[in-house]
Coordinates of C-alpha atoms and ligand atoms in Angstrom, one line a residue:
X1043 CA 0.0 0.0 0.0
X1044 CA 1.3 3.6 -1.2
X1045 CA 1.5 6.3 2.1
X1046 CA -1.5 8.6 2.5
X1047 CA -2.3 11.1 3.9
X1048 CA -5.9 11.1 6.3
X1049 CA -8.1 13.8 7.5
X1050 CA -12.0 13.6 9.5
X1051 CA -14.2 15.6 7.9
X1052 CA -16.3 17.7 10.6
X1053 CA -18.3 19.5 7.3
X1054 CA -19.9 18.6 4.6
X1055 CA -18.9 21.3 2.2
X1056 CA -15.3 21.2 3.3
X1057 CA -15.0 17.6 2.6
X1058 CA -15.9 17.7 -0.6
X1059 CA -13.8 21.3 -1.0
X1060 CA -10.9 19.1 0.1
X1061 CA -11.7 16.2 -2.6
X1062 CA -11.9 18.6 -5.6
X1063 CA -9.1 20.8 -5.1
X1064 CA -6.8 17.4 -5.3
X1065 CA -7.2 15.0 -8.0
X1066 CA -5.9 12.1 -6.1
X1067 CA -7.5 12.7 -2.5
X1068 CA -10.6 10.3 -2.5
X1069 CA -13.8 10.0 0.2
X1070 CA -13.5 7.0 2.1
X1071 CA -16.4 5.8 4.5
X1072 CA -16.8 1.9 5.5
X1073 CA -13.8 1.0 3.8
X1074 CA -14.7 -1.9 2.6
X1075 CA -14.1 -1.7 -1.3
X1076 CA -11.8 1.1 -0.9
X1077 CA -9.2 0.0 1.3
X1078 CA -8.8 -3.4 -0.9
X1079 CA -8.0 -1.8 -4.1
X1080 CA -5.7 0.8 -2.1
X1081 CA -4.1 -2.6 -0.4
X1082 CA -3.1 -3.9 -4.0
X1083 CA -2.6 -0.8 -5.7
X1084 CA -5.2 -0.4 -8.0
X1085 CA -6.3 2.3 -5.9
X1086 CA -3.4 5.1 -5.1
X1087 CA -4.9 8.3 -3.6
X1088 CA -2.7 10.5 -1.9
X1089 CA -5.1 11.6 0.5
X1090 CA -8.3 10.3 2.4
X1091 CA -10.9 12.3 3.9
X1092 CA -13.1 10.4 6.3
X1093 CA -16.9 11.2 5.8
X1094 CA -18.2 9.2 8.7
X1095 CA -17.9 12.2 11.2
X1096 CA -20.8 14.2 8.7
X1097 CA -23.9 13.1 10.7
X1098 CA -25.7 11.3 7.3
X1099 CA -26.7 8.3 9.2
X1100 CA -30.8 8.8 9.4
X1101 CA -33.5 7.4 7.8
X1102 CA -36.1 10.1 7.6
X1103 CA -39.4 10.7 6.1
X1104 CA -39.9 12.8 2.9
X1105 CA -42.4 15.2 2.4
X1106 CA -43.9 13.4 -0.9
X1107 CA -44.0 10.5 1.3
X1108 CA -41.2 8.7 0.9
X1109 CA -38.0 8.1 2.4
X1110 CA -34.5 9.5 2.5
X1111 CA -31.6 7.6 3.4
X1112 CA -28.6 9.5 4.9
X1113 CA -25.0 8.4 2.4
X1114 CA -23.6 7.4 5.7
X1115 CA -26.5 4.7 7.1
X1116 CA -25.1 1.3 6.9
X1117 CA -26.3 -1.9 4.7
X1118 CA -27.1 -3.5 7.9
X1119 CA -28.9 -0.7 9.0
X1120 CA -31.0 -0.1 5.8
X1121 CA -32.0 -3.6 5.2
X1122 CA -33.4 -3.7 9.0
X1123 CA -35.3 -0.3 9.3
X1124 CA -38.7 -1.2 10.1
X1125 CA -40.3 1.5 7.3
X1126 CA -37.6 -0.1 4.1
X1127 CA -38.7 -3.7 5.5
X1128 CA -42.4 -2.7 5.3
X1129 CA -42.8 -0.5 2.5
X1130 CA -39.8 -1.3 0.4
X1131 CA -39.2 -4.8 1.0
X1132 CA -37.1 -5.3 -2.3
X1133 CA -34.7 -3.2 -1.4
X1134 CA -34.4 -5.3 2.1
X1135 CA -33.9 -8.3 0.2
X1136 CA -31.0 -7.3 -2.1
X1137 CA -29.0 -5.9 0.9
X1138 CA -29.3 -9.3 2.6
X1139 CA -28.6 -10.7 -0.3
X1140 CA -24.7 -9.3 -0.7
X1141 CA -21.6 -9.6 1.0
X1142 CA -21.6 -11.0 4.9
X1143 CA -23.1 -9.5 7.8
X1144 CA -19.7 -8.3 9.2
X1145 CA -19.4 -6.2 5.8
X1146 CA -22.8 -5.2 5.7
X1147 CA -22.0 -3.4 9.3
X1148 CA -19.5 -1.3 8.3
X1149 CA -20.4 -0.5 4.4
X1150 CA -22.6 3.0 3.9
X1151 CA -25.1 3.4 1.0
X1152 CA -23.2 6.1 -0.9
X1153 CA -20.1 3.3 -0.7
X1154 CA -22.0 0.6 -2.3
X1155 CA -23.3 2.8 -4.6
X1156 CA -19.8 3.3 -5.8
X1157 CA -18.2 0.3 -5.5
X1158 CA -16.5 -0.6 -8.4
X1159 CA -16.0 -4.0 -10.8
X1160 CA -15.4 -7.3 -10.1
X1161 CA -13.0 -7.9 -12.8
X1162 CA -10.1 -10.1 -12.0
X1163 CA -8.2 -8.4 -14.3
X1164 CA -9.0 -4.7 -13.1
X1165 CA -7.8 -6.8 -9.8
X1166 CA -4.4 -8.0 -11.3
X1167 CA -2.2 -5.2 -12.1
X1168 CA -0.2 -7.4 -14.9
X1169 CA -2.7 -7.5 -16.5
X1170 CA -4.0 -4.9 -19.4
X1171 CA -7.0 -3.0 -18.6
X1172 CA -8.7 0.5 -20.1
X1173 CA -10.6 1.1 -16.2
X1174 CA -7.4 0.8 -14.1
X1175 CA -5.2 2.5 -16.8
X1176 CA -7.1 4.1 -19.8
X1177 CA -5.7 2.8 -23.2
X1178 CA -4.0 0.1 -22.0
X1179 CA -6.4 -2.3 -23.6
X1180 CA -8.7 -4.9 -22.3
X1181 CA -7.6 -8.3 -20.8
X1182 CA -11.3 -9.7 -20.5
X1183 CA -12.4 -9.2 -24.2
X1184 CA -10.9 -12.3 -25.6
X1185 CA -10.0 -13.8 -21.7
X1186 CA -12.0 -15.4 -19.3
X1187 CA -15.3 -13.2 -19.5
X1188 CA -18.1 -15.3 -17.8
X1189 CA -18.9 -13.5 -15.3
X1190 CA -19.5 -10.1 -17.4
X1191 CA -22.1 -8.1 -19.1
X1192 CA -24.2 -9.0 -22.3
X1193 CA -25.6 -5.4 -22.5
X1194 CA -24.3 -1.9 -22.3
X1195 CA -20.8 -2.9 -22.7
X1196 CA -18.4 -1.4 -25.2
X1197 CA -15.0 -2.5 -27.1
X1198 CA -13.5 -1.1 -24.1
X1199 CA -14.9 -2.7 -21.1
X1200 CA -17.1 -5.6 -21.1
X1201 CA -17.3 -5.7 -16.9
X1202 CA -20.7 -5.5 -15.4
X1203 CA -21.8 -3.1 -12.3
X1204 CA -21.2 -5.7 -9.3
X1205 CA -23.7 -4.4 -5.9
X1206 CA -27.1 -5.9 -5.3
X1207 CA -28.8 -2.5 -3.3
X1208 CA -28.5 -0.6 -6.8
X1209 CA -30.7 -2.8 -8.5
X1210 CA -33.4 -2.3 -6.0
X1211 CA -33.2 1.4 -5.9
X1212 CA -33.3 1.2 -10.1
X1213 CA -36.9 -0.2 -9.5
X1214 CA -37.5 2.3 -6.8
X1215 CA -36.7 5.5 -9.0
X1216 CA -34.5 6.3 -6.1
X1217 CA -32.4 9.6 -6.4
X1218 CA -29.0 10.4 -5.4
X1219 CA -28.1 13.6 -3.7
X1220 CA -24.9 15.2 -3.4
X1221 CA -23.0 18.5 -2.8
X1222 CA -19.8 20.1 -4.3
X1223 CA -17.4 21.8 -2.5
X1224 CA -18.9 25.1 -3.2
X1225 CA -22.0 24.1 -1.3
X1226 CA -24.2 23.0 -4.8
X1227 CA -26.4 20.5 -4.7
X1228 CA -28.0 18.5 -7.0
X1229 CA -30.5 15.2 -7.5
X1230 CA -29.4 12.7 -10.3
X1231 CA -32.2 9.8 -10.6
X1232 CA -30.2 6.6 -10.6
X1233 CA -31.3 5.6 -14.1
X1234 CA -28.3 8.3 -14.9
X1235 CA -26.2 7.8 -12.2
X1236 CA -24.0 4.7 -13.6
X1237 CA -22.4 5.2 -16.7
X1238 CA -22.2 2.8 -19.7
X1239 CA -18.3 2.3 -20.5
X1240 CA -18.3 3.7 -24.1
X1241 CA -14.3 4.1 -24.6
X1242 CA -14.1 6.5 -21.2
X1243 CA -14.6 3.2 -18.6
X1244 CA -12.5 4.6 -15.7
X1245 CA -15.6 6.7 -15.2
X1246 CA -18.0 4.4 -13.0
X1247 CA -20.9 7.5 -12.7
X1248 CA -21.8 11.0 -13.5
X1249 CA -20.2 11.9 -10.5
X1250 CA -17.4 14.8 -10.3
X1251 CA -13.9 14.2 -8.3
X1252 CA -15.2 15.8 -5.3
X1253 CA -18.7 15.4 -5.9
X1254 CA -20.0 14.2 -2.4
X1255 CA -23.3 12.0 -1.9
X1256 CA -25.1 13.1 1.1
X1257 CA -28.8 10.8 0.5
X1258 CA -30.4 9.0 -1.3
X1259 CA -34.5 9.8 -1.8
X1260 CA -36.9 7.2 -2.4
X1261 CA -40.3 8.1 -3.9
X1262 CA -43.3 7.4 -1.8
X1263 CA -44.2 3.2 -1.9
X1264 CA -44.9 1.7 -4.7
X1265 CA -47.7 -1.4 -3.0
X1266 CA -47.3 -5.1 -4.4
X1267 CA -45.2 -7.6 -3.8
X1268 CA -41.7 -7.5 -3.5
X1269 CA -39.0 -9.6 -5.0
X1270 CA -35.2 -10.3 -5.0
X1271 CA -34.0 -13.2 -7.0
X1272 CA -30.3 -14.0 -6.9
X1273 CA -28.6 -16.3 -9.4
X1274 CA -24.5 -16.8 -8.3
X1275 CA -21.8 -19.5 -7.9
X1276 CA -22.0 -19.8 -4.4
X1277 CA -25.5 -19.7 -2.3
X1278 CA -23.4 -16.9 -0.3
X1279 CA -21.4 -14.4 -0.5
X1280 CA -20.6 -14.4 -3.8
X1281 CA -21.6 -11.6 -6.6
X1282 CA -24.5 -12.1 -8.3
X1283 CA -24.5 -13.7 -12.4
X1284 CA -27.6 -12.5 -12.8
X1285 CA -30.0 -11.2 -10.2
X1286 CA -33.8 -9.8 -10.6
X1287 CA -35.1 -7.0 -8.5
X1288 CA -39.2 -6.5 -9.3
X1289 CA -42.4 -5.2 -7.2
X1290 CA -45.3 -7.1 -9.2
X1291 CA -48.7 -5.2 -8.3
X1292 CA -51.9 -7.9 -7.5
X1293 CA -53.2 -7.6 -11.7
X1294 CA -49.7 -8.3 -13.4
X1295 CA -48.3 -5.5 -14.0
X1296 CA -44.9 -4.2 -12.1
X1297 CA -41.8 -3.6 -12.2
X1298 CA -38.3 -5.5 -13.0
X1299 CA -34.3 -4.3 -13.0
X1300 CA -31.6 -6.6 -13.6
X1301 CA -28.2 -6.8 -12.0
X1302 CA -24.7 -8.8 -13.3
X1303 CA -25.8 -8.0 -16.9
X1304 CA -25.0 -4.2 -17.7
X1305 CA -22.5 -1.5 -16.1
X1306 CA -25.1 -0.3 -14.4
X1307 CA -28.5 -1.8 -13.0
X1308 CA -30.3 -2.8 -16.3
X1309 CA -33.9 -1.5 -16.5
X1310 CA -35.8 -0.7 -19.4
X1311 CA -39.4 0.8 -19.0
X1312 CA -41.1 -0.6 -22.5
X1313 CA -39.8 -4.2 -21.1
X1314 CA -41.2 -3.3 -17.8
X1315 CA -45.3 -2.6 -19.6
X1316 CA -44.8 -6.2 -21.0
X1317 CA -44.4 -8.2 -17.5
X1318 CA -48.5 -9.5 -17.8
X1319 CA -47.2 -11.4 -20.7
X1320 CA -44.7 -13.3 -19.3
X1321 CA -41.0 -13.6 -18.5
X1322 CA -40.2 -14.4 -22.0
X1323 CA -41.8 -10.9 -23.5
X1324 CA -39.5 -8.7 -21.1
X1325 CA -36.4 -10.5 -21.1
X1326 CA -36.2 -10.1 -24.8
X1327 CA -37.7 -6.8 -25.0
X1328 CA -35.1 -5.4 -22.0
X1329 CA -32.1 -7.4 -23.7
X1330 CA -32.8 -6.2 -27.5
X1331 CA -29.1 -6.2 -29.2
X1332 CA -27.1 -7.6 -26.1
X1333 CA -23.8 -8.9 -27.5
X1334 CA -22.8 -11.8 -24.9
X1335 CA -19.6 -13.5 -25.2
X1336 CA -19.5 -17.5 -26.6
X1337 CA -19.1 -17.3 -22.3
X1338 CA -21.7 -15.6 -20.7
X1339 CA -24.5 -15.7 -23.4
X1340 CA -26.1 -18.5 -20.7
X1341 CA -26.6 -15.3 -18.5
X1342 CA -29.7 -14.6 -21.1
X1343 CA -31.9 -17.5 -20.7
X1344 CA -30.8 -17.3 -17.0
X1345 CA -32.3 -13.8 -16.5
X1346 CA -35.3 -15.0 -18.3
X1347 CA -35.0 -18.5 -15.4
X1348 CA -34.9 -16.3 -12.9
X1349 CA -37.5 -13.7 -13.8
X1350 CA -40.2 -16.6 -14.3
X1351 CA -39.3 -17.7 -10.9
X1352 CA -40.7 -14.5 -9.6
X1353 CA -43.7 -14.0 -11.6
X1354 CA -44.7 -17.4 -10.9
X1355 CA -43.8 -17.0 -6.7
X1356 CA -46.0 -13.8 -7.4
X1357 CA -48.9 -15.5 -9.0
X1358 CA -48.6 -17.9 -6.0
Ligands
FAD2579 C1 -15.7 -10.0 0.1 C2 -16.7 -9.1 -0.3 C3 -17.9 -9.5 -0.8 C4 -18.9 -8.6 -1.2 N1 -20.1 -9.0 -1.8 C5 -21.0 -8.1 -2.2 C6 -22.2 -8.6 -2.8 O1 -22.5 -9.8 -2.9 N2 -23.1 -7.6 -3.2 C7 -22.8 -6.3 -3.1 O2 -23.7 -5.5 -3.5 N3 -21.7 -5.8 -2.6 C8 -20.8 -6.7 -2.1 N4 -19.6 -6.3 -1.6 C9 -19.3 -4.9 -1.7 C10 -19.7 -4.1 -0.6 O3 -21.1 -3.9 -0.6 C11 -19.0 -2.7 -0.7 O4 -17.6 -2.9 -0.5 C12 -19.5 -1.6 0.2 O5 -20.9 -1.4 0.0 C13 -18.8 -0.3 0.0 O6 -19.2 0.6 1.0 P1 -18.2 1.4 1.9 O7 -18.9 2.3 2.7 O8 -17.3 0.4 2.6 O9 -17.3 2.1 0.7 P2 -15.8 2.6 0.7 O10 -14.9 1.4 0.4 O11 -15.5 3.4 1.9 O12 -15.9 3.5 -0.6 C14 -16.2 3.0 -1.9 C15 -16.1 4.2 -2.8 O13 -17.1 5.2 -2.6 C16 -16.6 6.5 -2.4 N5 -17.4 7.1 -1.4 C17 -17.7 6.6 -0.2 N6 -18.6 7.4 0.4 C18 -18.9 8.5 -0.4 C19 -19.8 9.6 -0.4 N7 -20.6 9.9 0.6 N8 -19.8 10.4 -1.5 C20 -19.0 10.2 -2.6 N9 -18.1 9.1 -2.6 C21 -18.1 8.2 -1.6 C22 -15.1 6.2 -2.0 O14 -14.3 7.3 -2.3 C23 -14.8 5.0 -2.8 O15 -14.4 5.3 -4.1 C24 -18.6 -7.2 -1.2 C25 -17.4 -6.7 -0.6 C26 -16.5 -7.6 -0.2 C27 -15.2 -7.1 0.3
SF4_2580 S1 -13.6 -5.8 -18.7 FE1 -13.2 -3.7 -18.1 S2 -12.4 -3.9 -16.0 FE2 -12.2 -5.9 -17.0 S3 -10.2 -6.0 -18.0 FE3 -11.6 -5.2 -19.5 S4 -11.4 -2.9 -19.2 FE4 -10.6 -3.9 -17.3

């Protein structure tokens, strides 16, 4: 690990002041994705400035009627609140259904929000790849690429977004807030929060080097049933090959997103107005022109697997 520098922010605005004045000081809050990549390398910022200190651990009611979620509240935390379990169950069952409980404890929402790829070879610093150092090439297109994205991927990067809460809060229409360091604000809905790779993939999100998340709002409830489906390797902790978030209303019609598919959770509204017909209709409606590897094009009929397995637990 390269020597840092590390400072506790006491203030919001001065945090994120302190990010994007320096192009290589980063926020850090659970530590849990950050400190890895910093322990191998991948990672290399100069300085650190701790956002636990800033007080954005509540849960509180909106005016609209929903619900916003302080940056700094904790997986563990989210997935147990007593409003998220009742009125946004989904997003309950994706929490619980990543990492371990000792992870869960320490990593915030803005963190998971932000975590980045799974790649092995964005891991392995022998290895060529355009995220970890832009133009170097890419060691997955060609390599071992089961584990990546069908959709939304580019001759760049073909690695998907990895975290489970995302795809939940892509059904929810949640909405990420943040400040800069010269005290602006603004909402960005998380449709256009994660990027797709194009030829700029060391860019995860919209965000802007010093761009701070403070919440993240979720419209008022949406009613029906809620549903997490994970597909992976492993029946725990282990990323997800293909998971399915959806809220199915009592007549058929809902809501579905898609997570280890995309760089980003994969929804797509048309595919959504075809869930009365079936698991078949959306899937290949949501995944028109995916491009999977000989590898990973199982992960298509897989999404469709898994999908059906909620409509039908939802018709049950
Ligand atoms: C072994 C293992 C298994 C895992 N399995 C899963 C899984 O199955 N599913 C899943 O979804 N996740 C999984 N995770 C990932 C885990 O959920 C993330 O590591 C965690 O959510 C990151 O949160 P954090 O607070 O620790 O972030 P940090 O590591 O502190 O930060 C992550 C990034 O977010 C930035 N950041 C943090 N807070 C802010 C803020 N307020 N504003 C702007 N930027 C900020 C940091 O600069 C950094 O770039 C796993 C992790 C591990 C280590
Ligand atoms: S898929 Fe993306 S993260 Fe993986 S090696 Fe290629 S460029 Fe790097």
């Amino acid at each position: 690990m390269r020597a840092f520098t590390y400072e506790r922010a006491k203030d919001a605005v001065a945090a994120a002041r302190a990010v994007a004045t320096n192009p290589s000081a980063k926020f850090i809050a659970g530590g849990t994705n950050l400190l890895d990549l910093m322990k191998i390398e991948v990672e290399v910022p100069t300085h650190l400035v701790d956002v636990q200190d800033l007080g954005f651990d509540k849960i509180e009611a909106t005016p609209e009627g929903g619900l916003r979620i302080g940056a700094l509240v904790t997986n563990t935390n989210l997935a147990a609140d007593a409003l998220i379990r009742r009125d946004y169950g989904v997003l309950t069952r994706a929490i619980v259904a990543g990492a371990s409980g000792q992870l869960r404890n320490k990593a915030s929402t803005a963190g998971n929000l932000l975590q980045r790829t799974r790649c092995p070879y964005f891991y392995d610093t022998n290895m060529v790849c355009n995220k970890r150092k832009p133009g170097s090439g890419c060691a997955a297109i060609g390599g071992y690429s089961r584990q990546w994205g069908v959709i939304g991927i580019s001759e760049s990067c073909i690695a998907t977004f990895p975290g489970d809460m995302a795809v939940a809060m892509r059904v929810l229409d949640a909405v990420i807030e943040t400040i800069d360091g010269e005290g602006q604000s603004r909402s960005i809905p998380i449709a256009d929060f994660h990027r797709l790779w194009g030829d700029t993939p060391e860019r995860d999100t919209v965000l802007r080097q010093g761009e701070l998340i403070t919440a993240v709002t979720l419209p008022k409830p949406l009613g029906g049933r809620h549903f997490y489906e994970k597909v992976r390797d492993r029946a725990s902790y282990a990323y997800a090959l293909v998971s399915v978030a959806a809220v199915i209303q009592s007549d058929g019609t809902g809501r579905v997103a898609f997570g280890g598919l995309a760089p980003k959770p994969w929804r797509v509204e048309e595919a959504d107005a075809l869930l009365p017909r079936g698991a078949a209709a959306v899937t290949e409606r949501a995944f028109q022109g995916a491009t999977p590897t000989k590898d990973n094009a199982f992960k298509l009929p897989l999404a469709t697997r898994a999908l059906a397995a909620v409509l039908a637990e939802a018709k049950a």
